[in-house]
Coordinates of C-alpha atoms and ligand atoms in Angstrom, one line a residue:
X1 CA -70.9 -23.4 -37.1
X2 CA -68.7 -23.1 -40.4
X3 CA -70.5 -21.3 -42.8
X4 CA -68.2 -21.0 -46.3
X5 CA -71.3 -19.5 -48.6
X6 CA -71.0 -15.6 -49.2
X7 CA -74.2 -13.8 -48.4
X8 CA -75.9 -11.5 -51.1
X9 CA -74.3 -8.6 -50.3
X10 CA -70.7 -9.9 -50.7
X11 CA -71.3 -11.7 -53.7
X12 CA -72.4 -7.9 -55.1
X13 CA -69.5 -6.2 -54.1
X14 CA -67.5 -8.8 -55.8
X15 CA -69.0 -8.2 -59.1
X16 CA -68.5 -4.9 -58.7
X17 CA -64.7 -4.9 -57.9
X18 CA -64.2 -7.8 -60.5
X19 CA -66.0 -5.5 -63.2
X20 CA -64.1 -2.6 -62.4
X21 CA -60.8 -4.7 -62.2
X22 CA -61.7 -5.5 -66.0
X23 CA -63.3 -2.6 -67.0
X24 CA -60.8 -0.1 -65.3
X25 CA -57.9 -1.4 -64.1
X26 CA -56.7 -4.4 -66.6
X27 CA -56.6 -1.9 -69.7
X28 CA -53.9 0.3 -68.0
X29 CA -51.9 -1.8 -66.0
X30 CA -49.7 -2.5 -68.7
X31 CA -48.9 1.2 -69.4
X32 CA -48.6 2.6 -66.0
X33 CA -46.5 -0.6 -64.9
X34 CA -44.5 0.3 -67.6
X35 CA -44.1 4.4 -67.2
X36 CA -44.2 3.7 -63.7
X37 CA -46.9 6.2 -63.5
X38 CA -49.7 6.7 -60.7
X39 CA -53.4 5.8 -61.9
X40 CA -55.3 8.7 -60.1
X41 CA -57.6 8.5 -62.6
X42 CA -58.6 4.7 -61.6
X43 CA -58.5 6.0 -58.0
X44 CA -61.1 8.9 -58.7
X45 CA -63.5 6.0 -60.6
X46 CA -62.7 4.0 -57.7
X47 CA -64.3 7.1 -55.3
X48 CA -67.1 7.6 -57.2
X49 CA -68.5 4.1 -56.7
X50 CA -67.2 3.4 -53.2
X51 CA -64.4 1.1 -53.8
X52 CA -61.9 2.9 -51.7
X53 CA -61.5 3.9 -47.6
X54 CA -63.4 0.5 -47.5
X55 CA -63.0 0.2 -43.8
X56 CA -63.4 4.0 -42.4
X57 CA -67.3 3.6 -41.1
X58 CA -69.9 5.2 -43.4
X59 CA -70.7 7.8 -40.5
X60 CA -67.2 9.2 -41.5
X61 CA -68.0 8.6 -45.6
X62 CA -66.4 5.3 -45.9
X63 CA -67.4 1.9 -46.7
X64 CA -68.3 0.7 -43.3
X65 CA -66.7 -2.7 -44.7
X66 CA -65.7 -5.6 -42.8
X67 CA -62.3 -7.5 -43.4
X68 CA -63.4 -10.4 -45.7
X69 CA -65.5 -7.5 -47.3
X70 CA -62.3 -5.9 -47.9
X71 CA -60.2 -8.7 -49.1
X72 CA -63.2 -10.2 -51.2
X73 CA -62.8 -6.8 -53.1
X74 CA -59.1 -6.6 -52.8
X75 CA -58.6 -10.2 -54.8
X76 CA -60.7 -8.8 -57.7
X77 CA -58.8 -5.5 -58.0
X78 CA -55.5 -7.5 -57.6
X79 CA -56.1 -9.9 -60.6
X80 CA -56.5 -6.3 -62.5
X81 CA -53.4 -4.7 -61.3
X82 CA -51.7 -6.0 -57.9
X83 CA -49.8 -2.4 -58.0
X84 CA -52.7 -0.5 -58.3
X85 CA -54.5 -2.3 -55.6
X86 CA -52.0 -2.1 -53.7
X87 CA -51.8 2.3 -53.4
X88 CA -55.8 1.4 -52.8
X89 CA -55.7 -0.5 -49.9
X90 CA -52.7 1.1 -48.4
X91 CA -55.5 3.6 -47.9
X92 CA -57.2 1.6 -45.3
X93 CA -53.6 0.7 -43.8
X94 CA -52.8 4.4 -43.4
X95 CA -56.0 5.4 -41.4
X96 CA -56.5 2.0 -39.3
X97 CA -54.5 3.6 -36.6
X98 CA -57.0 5.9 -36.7
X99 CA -59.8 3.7 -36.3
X100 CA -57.8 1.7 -33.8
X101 CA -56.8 4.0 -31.1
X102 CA -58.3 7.1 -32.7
X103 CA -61.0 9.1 -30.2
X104 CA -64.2 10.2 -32.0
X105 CA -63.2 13.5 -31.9
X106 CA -59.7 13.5 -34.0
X107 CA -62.1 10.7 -36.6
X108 CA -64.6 13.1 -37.1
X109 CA -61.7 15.7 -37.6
X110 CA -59.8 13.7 -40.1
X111 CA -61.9 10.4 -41.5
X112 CA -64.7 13.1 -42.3
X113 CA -62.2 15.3 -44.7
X114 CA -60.4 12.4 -45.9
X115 CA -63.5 10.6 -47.3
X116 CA -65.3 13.9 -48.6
X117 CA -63.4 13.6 -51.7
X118 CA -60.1 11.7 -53.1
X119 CA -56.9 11.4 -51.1
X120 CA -54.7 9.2 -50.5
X121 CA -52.8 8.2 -47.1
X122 CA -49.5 6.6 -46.0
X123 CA -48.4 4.5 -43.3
X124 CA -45.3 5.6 -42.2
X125 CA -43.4 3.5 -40.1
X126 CA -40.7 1.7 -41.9
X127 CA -37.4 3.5 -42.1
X128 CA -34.2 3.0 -43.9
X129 CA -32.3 1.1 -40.9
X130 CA -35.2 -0.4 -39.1
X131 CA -38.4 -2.1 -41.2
X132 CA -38.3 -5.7 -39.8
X133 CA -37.3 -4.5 -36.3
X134 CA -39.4 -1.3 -35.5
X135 CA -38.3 -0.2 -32.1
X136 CA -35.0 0.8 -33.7
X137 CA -36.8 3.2 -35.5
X138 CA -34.8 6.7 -35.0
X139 CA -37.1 9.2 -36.6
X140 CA -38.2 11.3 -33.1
X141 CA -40.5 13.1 -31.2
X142 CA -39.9 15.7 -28.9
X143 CA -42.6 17.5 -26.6
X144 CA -42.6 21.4 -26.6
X145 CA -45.4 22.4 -25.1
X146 CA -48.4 21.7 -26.8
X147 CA -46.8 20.3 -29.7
X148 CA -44.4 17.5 -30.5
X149 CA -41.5 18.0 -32.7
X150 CA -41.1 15.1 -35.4
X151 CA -37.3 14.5 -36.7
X152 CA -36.2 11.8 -38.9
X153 CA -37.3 10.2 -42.5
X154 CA -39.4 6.9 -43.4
X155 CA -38.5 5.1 -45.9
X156 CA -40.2 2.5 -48.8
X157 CA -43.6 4.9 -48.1
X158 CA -46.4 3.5 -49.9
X159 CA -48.4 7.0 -51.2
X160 CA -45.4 8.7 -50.1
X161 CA -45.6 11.0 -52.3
X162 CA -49.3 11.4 -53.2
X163 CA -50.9 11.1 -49.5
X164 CA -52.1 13.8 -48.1
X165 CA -52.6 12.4 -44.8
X166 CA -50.2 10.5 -43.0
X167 CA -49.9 8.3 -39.8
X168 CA -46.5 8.4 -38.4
X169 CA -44.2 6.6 -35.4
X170 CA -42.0 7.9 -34.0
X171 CA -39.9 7.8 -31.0
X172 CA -39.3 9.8 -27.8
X173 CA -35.9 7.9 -26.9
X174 CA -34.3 5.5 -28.7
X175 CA -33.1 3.5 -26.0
X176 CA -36.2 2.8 -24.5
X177 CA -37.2 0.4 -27.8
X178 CA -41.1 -0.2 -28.5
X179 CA -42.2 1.7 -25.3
X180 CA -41.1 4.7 -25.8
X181 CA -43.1 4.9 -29.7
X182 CA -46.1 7.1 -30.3
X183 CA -48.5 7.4 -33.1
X184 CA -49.4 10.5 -35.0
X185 CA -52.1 11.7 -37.3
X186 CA -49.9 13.7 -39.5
X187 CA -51.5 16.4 -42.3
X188 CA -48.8 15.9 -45.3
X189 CA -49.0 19.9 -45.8
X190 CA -47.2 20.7 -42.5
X191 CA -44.0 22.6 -43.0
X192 CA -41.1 20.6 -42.9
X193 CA -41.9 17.8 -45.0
X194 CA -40.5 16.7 -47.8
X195 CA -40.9 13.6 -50.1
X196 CA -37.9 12.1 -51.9
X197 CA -38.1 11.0 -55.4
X198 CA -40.7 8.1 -56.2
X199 CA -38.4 4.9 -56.1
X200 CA -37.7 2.8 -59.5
X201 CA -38.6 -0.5 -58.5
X202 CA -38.8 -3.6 -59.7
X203 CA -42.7 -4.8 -60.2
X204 CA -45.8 -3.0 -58.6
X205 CA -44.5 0.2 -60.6
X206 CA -48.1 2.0 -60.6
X207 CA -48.1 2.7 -56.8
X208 CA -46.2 5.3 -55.5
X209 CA -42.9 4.3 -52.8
X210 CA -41.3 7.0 -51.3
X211 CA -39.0 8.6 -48.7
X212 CA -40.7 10.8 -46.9
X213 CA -38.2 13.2 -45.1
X214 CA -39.5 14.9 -41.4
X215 CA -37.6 17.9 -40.4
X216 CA -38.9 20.3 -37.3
X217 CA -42.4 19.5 -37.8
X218 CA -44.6 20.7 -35.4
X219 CA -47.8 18.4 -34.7
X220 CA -50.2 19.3 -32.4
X221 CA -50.6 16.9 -29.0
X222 CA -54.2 16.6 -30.2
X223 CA -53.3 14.9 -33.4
X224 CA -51.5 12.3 -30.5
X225 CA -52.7 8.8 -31.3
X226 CA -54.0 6.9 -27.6
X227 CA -51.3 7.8 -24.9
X228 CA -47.9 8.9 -25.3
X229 CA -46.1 5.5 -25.7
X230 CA -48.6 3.3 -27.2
X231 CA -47.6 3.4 -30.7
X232 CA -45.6 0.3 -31.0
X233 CA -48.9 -1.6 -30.2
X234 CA -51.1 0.6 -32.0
X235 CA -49.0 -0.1 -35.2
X236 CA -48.8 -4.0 -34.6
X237 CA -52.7 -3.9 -33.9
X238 CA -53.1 -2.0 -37.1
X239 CA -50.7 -4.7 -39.4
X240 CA -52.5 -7.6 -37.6
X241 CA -56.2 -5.8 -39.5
X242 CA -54.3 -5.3 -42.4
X243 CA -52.1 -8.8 -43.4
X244 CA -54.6 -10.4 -44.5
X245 CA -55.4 -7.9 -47.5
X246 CA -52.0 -8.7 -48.6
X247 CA -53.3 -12.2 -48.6
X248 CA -55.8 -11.3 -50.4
X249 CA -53.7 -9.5 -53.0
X250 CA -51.7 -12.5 -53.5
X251 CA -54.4 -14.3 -54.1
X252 CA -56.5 -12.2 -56.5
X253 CA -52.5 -11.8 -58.4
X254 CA -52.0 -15.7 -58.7
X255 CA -55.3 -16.1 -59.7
X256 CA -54.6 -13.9 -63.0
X257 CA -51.5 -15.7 -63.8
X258 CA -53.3 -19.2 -63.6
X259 CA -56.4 -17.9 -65.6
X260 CA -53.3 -16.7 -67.9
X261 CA -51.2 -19.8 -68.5
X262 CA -54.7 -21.6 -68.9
X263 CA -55.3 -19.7 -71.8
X264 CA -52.3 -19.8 -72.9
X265 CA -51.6 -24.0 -72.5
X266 CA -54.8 -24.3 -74.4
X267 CA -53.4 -22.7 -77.8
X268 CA -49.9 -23.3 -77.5
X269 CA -49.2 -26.4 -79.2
X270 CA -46.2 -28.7 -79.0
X271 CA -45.7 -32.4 -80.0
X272 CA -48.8 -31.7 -82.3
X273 CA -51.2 -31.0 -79.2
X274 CA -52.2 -28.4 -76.8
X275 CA -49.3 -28.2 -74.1
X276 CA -52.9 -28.3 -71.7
X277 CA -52.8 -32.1 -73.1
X278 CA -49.7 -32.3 -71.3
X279 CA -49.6 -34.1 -67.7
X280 CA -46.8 -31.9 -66.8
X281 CA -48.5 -28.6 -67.5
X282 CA -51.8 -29.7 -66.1
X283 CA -49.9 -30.8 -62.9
X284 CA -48.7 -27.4 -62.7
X285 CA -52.1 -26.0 -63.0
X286 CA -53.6 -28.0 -60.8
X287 CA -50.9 -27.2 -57.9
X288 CA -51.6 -23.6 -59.0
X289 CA -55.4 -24.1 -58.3
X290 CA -55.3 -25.9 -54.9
X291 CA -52.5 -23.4 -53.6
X292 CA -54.7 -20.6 -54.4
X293 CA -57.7 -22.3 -52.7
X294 CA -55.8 -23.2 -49.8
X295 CA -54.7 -19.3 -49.2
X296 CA -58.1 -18.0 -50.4
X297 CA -59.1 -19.9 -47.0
X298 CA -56.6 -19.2 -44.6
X299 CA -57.3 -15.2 -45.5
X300 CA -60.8 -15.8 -45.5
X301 CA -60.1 -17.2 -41.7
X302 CA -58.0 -14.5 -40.6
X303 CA -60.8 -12.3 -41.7
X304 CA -63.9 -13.9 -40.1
X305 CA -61.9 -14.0 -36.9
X306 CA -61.2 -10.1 -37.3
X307 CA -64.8 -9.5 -38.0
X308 CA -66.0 -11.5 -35.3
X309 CA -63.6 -9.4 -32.8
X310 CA -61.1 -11.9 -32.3
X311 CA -57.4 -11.1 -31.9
X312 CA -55.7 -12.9 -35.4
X313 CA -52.1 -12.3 -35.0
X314 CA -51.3 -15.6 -35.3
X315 CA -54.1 -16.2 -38.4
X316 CA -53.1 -13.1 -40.1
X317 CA -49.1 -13.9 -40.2
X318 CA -50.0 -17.7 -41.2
X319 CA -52.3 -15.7 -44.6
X320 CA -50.0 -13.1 -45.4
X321 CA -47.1 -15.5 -45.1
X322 CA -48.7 -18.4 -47.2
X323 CA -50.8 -16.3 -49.3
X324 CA -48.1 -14.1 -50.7
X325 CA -45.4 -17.2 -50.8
X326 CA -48.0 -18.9 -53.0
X327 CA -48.5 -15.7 -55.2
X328 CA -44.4 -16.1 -56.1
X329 CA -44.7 -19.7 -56.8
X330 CA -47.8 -19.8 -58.9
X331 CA -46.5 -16.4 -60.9
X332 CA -43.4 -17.7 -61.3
X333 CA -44.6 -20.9 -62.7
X334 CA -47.0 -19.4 -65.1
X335 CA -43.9 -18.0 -66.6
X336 CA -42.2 -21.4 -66.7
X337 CA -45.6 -22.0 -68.7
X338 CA -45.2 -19.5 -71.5
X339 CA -41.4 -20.7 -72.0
X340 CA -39.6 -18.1 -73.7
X341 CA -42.5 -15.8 -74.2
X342 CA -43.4 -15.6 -70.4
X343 CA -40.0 -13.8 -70.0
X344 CA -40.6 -10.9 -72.6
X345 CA -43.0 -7.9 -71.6
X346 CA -45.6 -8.6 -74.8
X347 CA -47.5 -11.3 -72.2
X348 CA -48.4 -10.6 -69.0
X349 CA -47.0 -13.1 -66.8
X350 CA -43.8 -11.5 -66.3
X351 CA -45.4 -8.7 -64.7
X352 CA -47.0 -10.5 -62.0
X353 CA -44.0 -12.2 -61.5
X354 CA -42.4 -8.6 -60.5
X355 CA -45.3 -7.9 -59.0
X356 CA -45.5 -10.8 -56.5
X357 CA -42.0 -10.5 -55.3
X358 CA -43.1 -7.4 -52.9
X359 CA -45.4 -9.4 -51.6
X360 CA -42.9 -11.1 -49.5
X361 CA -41.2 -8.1 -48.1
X362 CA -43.5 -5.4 -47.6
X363 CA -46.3 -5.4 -44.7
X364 CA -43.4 -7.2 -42.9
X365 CA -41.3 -10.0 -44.3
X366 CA -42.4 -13.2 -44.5
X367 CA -39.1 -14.0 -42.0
X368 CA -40.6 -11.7 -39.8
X369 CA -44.3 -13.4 -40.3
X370 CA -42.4 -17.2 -39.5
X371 CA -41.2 -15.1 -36.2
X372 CA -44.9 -14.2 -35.2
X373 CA -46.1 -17.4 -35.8
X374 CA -42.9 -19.3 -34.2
X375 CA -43.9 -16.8 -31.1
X376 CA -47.1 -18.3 -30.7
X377 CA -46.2 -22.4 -30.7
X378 CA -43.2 -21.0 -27.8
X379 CA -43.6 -19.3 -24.5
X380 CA -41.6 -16.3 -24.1
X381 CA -38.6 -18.1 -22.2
X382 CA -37.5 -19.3 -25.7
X383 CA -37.2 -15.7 -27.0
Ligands
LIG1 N1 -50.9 -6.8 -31.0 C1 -50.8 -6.2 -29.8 N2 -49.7 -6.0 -29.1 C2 -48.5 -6.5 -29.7 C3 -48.6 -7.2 -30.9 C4 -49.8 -7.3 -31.6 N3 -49.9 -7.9 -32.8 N4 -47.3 -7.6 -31.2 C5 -46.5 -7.2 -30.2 N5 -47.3 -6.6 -29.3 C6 -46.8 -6.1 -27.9 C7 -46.1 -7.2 -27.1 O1 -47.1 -7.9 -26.4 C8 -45.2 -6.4 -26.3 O2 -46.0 -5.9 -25.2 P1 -45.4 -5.7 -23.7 O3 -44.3 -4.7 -23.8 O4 -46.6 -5.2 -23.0 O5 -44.9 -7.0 -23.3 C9 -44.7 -5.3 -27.2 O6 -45.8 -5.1 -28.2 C10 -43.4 -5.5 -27.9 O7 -43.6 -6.7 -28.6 P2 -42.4 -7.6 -29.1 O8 -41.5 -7.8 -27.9 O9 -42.9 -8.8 -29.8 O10 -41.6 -6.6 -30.1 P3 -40.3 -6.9 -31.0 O11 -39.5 -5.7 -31.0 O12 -39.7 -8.2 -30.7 O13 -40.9 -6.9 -32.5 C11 -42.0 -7.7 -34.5 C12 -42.0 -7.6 -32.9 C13 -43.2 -8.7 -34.7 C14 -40.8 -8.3 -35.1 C15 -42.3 -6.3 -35.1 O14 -41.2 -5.5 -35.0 C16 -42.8 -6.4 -36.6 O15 -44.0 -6.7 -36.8 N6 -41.9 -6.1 -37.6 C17 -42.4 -6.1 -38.9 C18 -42.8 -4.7 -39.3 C19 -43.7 -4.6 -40.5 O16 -44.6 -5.4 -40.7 N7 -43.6 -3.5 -41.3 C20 -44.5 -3.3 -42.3 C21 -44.5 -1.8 -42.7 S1 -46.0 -1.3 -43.5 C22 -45.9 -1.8 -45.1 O17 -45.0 -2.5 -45.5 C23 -47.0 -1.3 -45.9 C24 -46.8 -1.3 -47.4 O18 -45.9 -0.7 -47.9 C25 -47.8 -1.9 -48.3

């Protein structure tokens, strides 16, 4: 049975996250974008009415969201600002480990605190030599006694420098590759870490990218995510729940810029008519609006899959791969829209344009997405 109508309860919490996108987000995205500033006073509006830790079970204070929940509510606050969504839903990202190979004793430890009032959490994984190929990852950790030692520093952190609760990989020997990663639930007040300066980049300017620097930091073995070793898999479980949010973001971000050249075609006027009169804009337009639909589905289906339990490796590289490759086409084409004025900052597009370039990159490239999905149509003898 294929079943494409949203029940009640979804079509709620999108009016809620598209009102707030409006209401809260829109109005500042422009100035923190520009002062490359981070919003936490959109993230504590977000708290109060439950748009944030969508995923972490209510039991623990969270949403108790599924996945299309999640990117149903992502899309709206991404057509606000896809930087500020972004720092949002790496929230979820940061504590899925948690909920994936977390017992019940280290959630109710950590999900509890976390959702009791605002914080923010990081994913740390990527590092300055090894973000497409994790098992080079260097940063280490070393048993002694009770503890494990973590050396090493992770770089382009998303909350880097604002999370106070981290989940970090790291390796035992470098050698061994992806089996010899674990996962740890790190608190970001342990001594011995350090964040590096928040990194100047080029769009999504409101959330916060760091390094974040590891040196003789002592973690208890009860903060050890699953077994010793697992953390490779525990990660790639963790970006296979999470891709399809970036799909989602894409989405919700080429969605603004189509709604924005629309407005725009129908009062910029050359040849004495509307440039919306125009075949050649309205074909653009209309390629914007079925590339969007086409990715709003694919996410969708990576989503259903994950709510209904399925493993959606496959589904989830396919969304965040077409989704977020759609978002630079659409973006940039709403620019080709407003001509000249598309490329200065007193219009929006050009910020979404920025803004959809990270898309491609982060949450794994979308090379590395063609790899996952290549993986699946061959067996492993053409590896
Ligand atoms: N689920 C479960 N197990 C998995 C898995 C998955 N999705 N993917 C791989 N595995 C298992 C394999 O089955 C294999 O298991 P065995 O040893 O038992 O056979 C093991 O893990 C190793 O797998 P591979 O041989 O496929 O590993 P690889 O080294 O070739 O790398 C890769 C695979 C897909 C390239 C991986 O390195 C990858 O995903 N890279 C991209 C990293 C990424 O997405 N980073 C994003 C950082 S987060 C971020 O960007 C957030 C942000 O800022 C917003």
């Amino acid at each position: 049975m294929v079943e494409f109508r949203l029940t009640e309860e979804q079509e709620e919490l999108r009016r809620v996250a598209r009102e707030f996108a409006q209401n809260e987000i829109a109005p500042v995205a422009a100035e923190h974008d520009q002062k490359s500033s981070f919003p936490w006073e959109v993230y504590q509006k977000a708290f109060e009415i439950g748009l944030i830790n969508l995923t972490v079970p209510t039991e623990y204070g969270g949403g108790g969201l599924g996945c299309l929940d999640c990117c149903l509510i992502v899309e709206e606050l991404a057509a606000g600002c896809a930087g500020i969504a972004s720092s949002l839903m790496v929230n979820d990202l940061a504590i899925t480990p948690i909920l994936v190979a977390g017992t019940p004793e280290q959630k109710e430890r950590f999900l509890k605190p976390f959702c009791s009032k605002l914080q923010m959490g990081s994913f740390c994984l990527s590092e300055a030599g090894a973000g497409s190929d994790v098992a080079a990852m260097t940063t280490t950790a070393k048993r002694d006694g009770d503890d494990y030692i973590l050396n090493g520093s992770k770089m382009f952190i998303t909350n880097g420098g604002v999370a106070s609760l981290m989940t970090v990989f790291a390796t035992r020997d470098r050698s061994l590759r992806h089996a010899g990663i674990s996962g740890f639930i790190v608190p970001a007040d342990l001594p011995g870490i350090r964040r590096g300066k928040k990194l100047d980049k080029m769009g999504q300017r409101a959330s916060d990218t760091t390094e974040v620097i590891f040196e003789d930091v002592r973690v208890p073995r009860a903060n050890l995510l699953g077994k010793e070793d697992e953390g490779f898999k525990i990660a790639m479980k963790t970006l296979d729940l999470s891709r399809p949010m970036i799909g989602a973001l894409a989405v919700g971000l080429a969605r603004a810029a189509m709604e924005a050249a629309i407005n725009y075609a129908k009062e910029r006027v050359t040849f004495g008519v509307p440039i919306a009169q125009h075949q050649a804009i309205q074909f653009m337009l209309a390629d914007m609006d079925k590339e969007i639909a086409a990715a709003r589905l694919l996410t969708w289906h990576a989503a259903w899959l994950i709510d209904q339990g399925f493993r959606a490796t496959r589904e989830s590289s396919i969304a965040k791969a077409f989704a977020t490759d759609m978002a630079m086409r659409v973006t940039t084409d709403a620019v080709q829209i407003f001509g000249g004025y598309g490329y200065i900052k007193d219009f929006p597009v050009e910020k979404y344009m920025r803004d959809a370039k990270v898309l491609q990159i982060y949450e794994g490239t979308n090379q590395i997405q063609r790899l996952v999905i290549a993986r699946h149509l061959f067996g492993k003898e053409y590896r």
